[in-house]
Tab-separated table of C-alpha atoms in Angstrom:
chain	number	residue	atom	x	y	z
X	1	UNK	CA	-101.067	-0.277	20.661
X	2	UNK	CA	-102.664	-0.227	17.227
X	3	UNK	CA	-104.748	-3.211	16.296
X	4	UNK	CA	-104.823	-5.084	13.015
X	5	UNK	CA	-105.223	-2.574	10.220
X	6	UNK	CA	-106.975	-3.445	6.998
X	7	UNK	CA	-107.549	-1.544	3.801
X	8	UNK	CA	-109.704	-0.759	2.014
X	9	UNK	CA	-112.664	-0.890	4.391
X	10	UNK	CA	-115.086	-0.992	1.493
X	11	UNK	CA	-114.548	-1.973	-2.118
X	12	UNK	CA	-117.021	-2.192	-4.962
X	13	UNK	CA	-115.647	-3.619	-8.172
X	14	UNK	CA	-116.863	-5.052	-11.423
X	15	UNK	CA	-116.714	-8.729	-12.220
X	16	UNK	CA	-113.419	-9.658	-13.805
X	17	UNK	CA	-111.406	-6.947	-12.096
X	18	UNK	CA	-108.481	-7.607	-9.797
X	19	UNK	CA	-108.983	-6.926	-6.109
X	20	UNK	CA	-106.187	-6.493	-3.586
X	21	UNK	CA	-106.853	-6.392	0.118
X	22	UNK	CA	-104.149	-5.250	2.498
X	23	UNK	CA	-103.326	-5.967	6.092
X	24	UNK	CA	-100.924	-4.789	8.751
X	25	UNK	CA	-100.824	-7.172	11.714
X	26	UNK	CA	-100.175	-6.230	15.309
X	27	UNK	CA	-96.476	-5.619	15.810
X	28	UNK	CA	-94.742	-8.671	17.256
X	29	UNK	CA	-97.424	-11.150	16.283
X	30	UNK	CA	-95.975	-14.051	14.338
X	31	UNK	CA	-99.199	-15.578	13.008
X	32	UNK	CA	-101.386	-13.928	10.403
X	33	UNK	CA	-104.748	-15.191	9.212
X	34	UNK	CA	-107.125	-14.339	6.393
X	35	UNK	CA	-110.801	-15.160	7.010
X	36	UNK	CA	-113.882	-14.710	4.872
X	37	UNK	CA	-117.349	-14.172	6.322
X	38	UNK	CA	-120.613	-14.604	4.451
X	39	UNK	CA	-124.200	-15.147	5.508
X	40	UNK	CA	-124.300	-18.530	3.826
X	41	UNK	CA	-120.968	-20.007	4.924
X	42	UNK	CA	-120.197	-18.101	8.105
X	43	UNK	CA	-116.574	-17.528	9.081
X	44	UNK	CA	-114.040	-19.438	6.967
X	45	UNK	CA	-110.275	-19.579	7.400
X	46	UNK	CA	-108.688	-19.040	3.993
X	47	UNK	CA	-104.980	-19.154	4.776
X	48	UNK	CA	-102.547	-18.523	7.593
X	49	UNK	CA	-98.897	-17.574	7.835
X	50	UNK	CA	-96.267	-18.150	10.489
X	51	UNK	CA	-93.226	-15.897	10.413
X	52	UNK	CA	-94.253	-14.736	6.916
X	53	UNK	CA	-94.409	-18.302	5.552
X	54	UNK	CA	-97.753	-19.706	4.351
X	55	UNK	CA	-98.557	-22.740	6.446
X	56	UNK	CA	-102.021	-23.831	5.402
X	57	UNK	CA	-103.855	-22.520	2.347
X	58	UNK	CA	-106.378	-25.330	2.168
X	59	UNK	CA	-109.206	-22.871	2.732
X	60	UNK	CA	-108.426	-20.792	-0.337
X	61	UNK	CA	-111.430	-21.394	-2.560
X	62	UNK	CA	-109.663	-21.571	-5.907
X	63	UNK	CA	-106.700	-20.427	-7.937
X	64	UNK	CA	-108.204	-16.980	-8.385
X	65	UNK	CA	-107.236	-16.302	-4.771
X	66	UNK	CA	-103.658	-15.713	-3.699
X	67	UNK	CA	-102.055	-14.348	-0.548
X	68	UNK	CA	-98.595	-13.066	0.205
X	69	UNK	CA	-96.714	-11.862	3.228
X	70	UNK	CA	-93.500	-10.192	2.066
X	71	UNK	CA	-92.538	-9.069	5.564
X	72	UNK	CA	-93.714	-9.228	9.160
X	73	UNK	CA	-95.798	-6.088	8.920
X	74	UNK	CA	-97.671	-6.515	5.652
X	75	UNK	CA	-99.856	-9.047	3.873
X	76	UNK	CA	-102.094	-9.012	0.826
X	77	UNK	CA	-104.996	-11.098	-0.364
X	78	UNK	CA	-105.581	-10.865	-4.094
X	79	UNK	CA	-108.532	-12.027	-6.145
X	80	UNK	CA	-108.040	-12.140	-9.895
X	81	UNK	CA	-110.417	-12.195	-11.658
X	82	UNK	CA	-113.141	-11.349	-9.186
X	83	UNK	CA	-116.628	-12.829	-9.404
X	84	UNK	CA	-119.937	-11.831	-7.762
X	85	UNK	CA	-119.760	-14.874	-5.476
X	86	UNK	CA	-116.605	-13.432	-3.939
X	87	UNK	CA	-118.695	-10.696	-2.332
X	88	UNK	CA	-118.057	-11.032	1.406
X	89	UNK	CA	-116.312	-9.489	4.359
X	90	UNK	CA	-112.643	-10.401	4.453
X	91	UNK	CA	-110.931	-10.273	7.817
X	92	UNK	CA	-107.264	-10.216	8.522
X	93	UNK	CA	-106.228	-11.337	11.991
X	94	UNK	CA	-103.027	-11.885	13.895
X	95	UNK	CA	-101.908	-13.812	16.934
X	96	UNK	CA	-98.988	-14.475	19.223
X	97	UNK	CA	-99.719	-17.938	20.612
X	98	UNK	CA	-98.278	-18.822	23.973
X	99	UNK	CA	-99.157	-20.190	27.340
X	100	UNK	CA	-102.124	-17.846	27.396
X	101	UNK	CA	-103.867	-19.633	24.602
X	102	UNK	CA	-104.229	-18.669	20.980
X	103	UNK	CA	-106.199	-15.429	21.167
X	104	UNK	CA	-106.840	-14.076	17.699
X	105	UNK	CA	-107.029	-10.336	17.084
X	106	UNK	CA	-109.208	-9.337	14.156
X	107	UNK	CA	-109.143	-6.271	11.989
X	108	UNK	CA	-112.252	-4.308	11.144
X	109	UNK	CA	-112.681	-6.151	7.871
X	110	UNK	CA	-112.740	-5.297	4.184
X	111	UNK	CA	-116.277	-5.299	2.767
X	112	UNK	CA	-116.059	-6.471	-0.846
X	113	UNK	CA	-118.898	-6.218	-3.333
X	114	UNK	CA	-118.392	-7.585	-6.834
X	115	UNK	CA	-121.058	-6.509	-9.299
J	1	UNK	CA	-110.095	-32.810	15.775
J	2	UNK	CA	-112.470	-30.612	17.668
J	3	UNK	CA	-115.819	-29.079	16.857
J	4	UNK	CA	-118.141	-26.547	18.428
J	5	UNK	CA	-121.904	-26.241	18.189
J	6	UNK	CA	-123.959	-23.163	18.846
J	7	UNK	CA	-127.505	-24.404	18.869
J	8	UNK	CA	-129.238	-21.034	18.644
J	9	UNK	CA	-128.712	-18.913	15.553
J	10	UNK	CA	-130.737	-16.028	16.988
J	11	UNK	CA	-131.738	-15.097	20.526
J	12	UNK	CA	-134.151	-12.202	21.116
J	13	UNK	CA	-134.287	-10.878	24.668
J	14	UNK	CA	-135.777	-7.826	26.321
J	15	UNK	CA	-133.523	-5.167	27.750
J	16	UNK	CA	-132.528	-5.792	31.381
J	17	UNK	CA	-133.504	-9.462	31.127
J	18	UNK	CA	-130.948	-12.249	31.626
J	19	UNK	CA	-129.559	-14.171	28.694
J	20	UNK	CA	-127.744	-17.428	28.108
J	21	UNK	CA	-126.064	-18.291	24.819
J	22	UNK	CA	-125.325	-21.966	24.472
J	23	UNK	CA	-122.109	-23.574	23.259
J	24	UNK	CA	-121.192	-27.238	23.193
J	25	UNK	CA	-117.886	-28.626	22.035
J	26	UNK	CA	-116.434	-31.968	21.046
J	27	UNK	CA	-112.800	-32.925	21.465
J	28	UNK	CA	-110.708	-35.979	22.286
J	29	UNK	CA	-108.129	-33.858	24.112
J	30	UNK	CA	-108.175	-31.085	26.664
J	31	UNK	CA	-109.342	-27.780	25.280
J	32	UNK	CA	-109.200	-24.037	25.613
J	33	UNK	CA	-112.515	-22.271	25.068
J	34	UNK	CA	-113.277	-18.744	23.918
J	35	UNK	CA	-116.171	-16.407	23.333
J	36	UNK	CA	-115.802	-13.640	20.775
J	37	UNK	CA	-118.246	-10.823	20.067
J	38	UNK	CA	-118.814	-9.102	16.743
J	39	UNK	CA	-120.618	-5.772	16.852
J	40	UNK	CA	-122.278	-4.585	13.635
J	41	UNK	CA	-119.790	-3.671	10.923
J	42	UNK	CA	-116.813	-4.620	13.070
J	43	UNK	CA	-114.388	-7.487	13.459
J	44	UNK	CA	-114.519	-10.126	16.161
J	45	UNK	CA	-113.046	-9.312	19.546
J	46	UNK	CA	-112.322	-11.511	22.529
J	47	UNK	CA	-114.990	-11.485	25.243
J	48	UNK	CA	-113.492	-14.096	27.559
J	49	UNK	CA	-111.542	-17.333	27.580
J	50	UNK	CA	-111.104	-20.460	29.644
J	51	UNK	CA	-107.666	-22.032	29.824
J	52	UNK	CA	-107.624	-23.795	33.189
J	53	UNK	CA	-108.484	-23.302	36.841
J	54	UNK	CA	-111.815	-21.912	37.967
J	55	UNK	CA	-114.595	-23.081	35.710
J	56	UNK	CA	-116.393	-19.734	35.984
J	57	UNK	CA	-114.776	-17.164	33.778
J	58	UNK	CA	-115.607	-13.486	33.811
J	59	UNK	CA	-115.200	-11.320	30.760
J	60	UNK	CA	-115.778	-7.806	29.597
J	61	UNK	CA	-119.088	-5.965	29.683
J	62	UNK	CA	-120.498	-8.102	32.512
J	63	UNK	CA	-120.473	-11.393	30.632
J	64	UNK	CA	-119.403	-14.663	32.194
J	65	UNK	CA	-119.185	-18.263	31.065
J	66	UNK	CA	-118.974	-21.575	32.843
J	67	UNK	CA	-116.892	-24.493	31.651
J	68	UNK	CA	-118.653	-27.814	32.249
J	69	UNK	CA	-116.425	-30.698	31.301
J	70	UNK	CA	-118.985	-33.433	31.933
J	71	UNK	CA	-121.512	-31.744	29.669
J	72	UNK	CA	-118.843	-30.445	27.261
J	73	UNK	CA	-120.410	-27.030	27.410
J	74	UNK	CA	-119.252	-23.433	27.737
J	75	UNK	CA	-122.419	-21.357	27.938
J	76	UNK	CA	-122.247	-17.567	28.012
J	77	UNK	CA	-124.421	-15.629	30.431
J	78	UNK	CA	-125.275	-12.091	31.415
J	79	UNK	CA	-127.716	-11.291	34.216
J	80	UNK	CA	-129.064	-8.107	32.638
J	81	UNK	CA	-128.552	-7.183	28.998
J	82	UNK	CA	-128.341	-3.728	27.497
J	83	UNK	CA	-129.196	-2.486	24.044
J	84	UNK	CA	-125.483	-2.158	23.353
J	85	UNK	CA	-125.085	-5.944	23.752
J	86	UNK	CA	-126.839	-6.447	20.422
J	87	UNK	CA	-124.198	-8.307	18.434
J	88	UNK	CA	-123.200	-11.714	17.148
J	89	UNK	CA	-121.415	-14.013	19.561
J	90	UNK	CA	-119.041	-16.762	18.498
J	91	UNK	CA	-117.864	-19.674	20.608
J	92	UNK	CA	-114.450	-21.098	19.699
J	93	UNK	CA	-112.299	-24.022	20.783
J	94	UNK	CA	-108.662	-25.028	20.447
J	95	UNK	CA	-106.714	-27.973	21.775
J	96	UNK	CA	-105.012	-27.084	25.042
J	97	UNK	CA	-101.306	-26.559	25.347
J	98	UNK	CA	-98.769	-23.956	24.385
J	99	UNK	CA	-97.892	-22.685	20.988
J	100	UNK	CA	-100.157	-22.398	17.998
J	101	UNK	CA	-103.292	-24.526	17.999
J	102	UNK	CA	-105.932	-24.400	15.308
J	103	UNK	CA	-109.012	-22.429	16.345
J	104	UNK	CA	-112.431	-23.804	15.450
J	105	UNK	CA	-115.251	-21.253	15.495
J	106	UNK	CA	-118.931	-21.936	15.949
J	107	UNK	CA	-121.520	-20.616	13.536
J	108	UNK	CA	-122.460	-17.709	15.771
J	109	UNK	CA	-125.509	-16.611	17.745
J	110	UNK	CA	-127.114	-13.256	17.029
J	111	UNK	CA	-128.292	-11.601	20.203
J	112	UNK	CA	-131.047	-9.080	19.609
J	113	UNK	CA	-131.840	-6.925	22.616
J	114	UNK	CA	-135.356	-5.517	22.438
J	115	UNK	CA	-136.012	-2.164	24.113
């Protein structure tokens, strides 16, 4: 079975430009997460969805960040306008919680550099 | 609320030597515990998890961890490391029980295996 698929894997953009990161979760998983990883702040949960509905976006750093999940197989994280401090690795992850505990399956990440 | 502490940010160890990566957690309720591994330029993947039962849990690649409730610890061990074990290791905790439970990740421990 295919894992979580993210695109692009690498993105270099200029400050002020819009960035859109895409994610396809594992089929059948009903939770989707967006994480950000930096050297300074480690792994941060930005937002998560359940059945395509945003549940908790308290980790979204500011209004420049937005996330959508129009259907069960697709989600986007958008940054507009981008700033150099947004440079990080952004991970999408999905999960199907149950009696087996909440194992989270991560994608390979989108490496964003804002210059 | 729960928290997890990984006391060592970096652990250098010679190839074929044993290693222990430390993890301590804090929670007022029963917990599930996880170890994830992140290889360079990849996402996190599950190494092993403790839900209930035997306190010694075996995972992939020869790793094992022991749940110690009295010491609130879940240390990760491997008797003989290989160069390919060079990676960052994250301990994580969730409240026990079915359904979705918020996952709290530690700050990670970088294991550097020296040839």
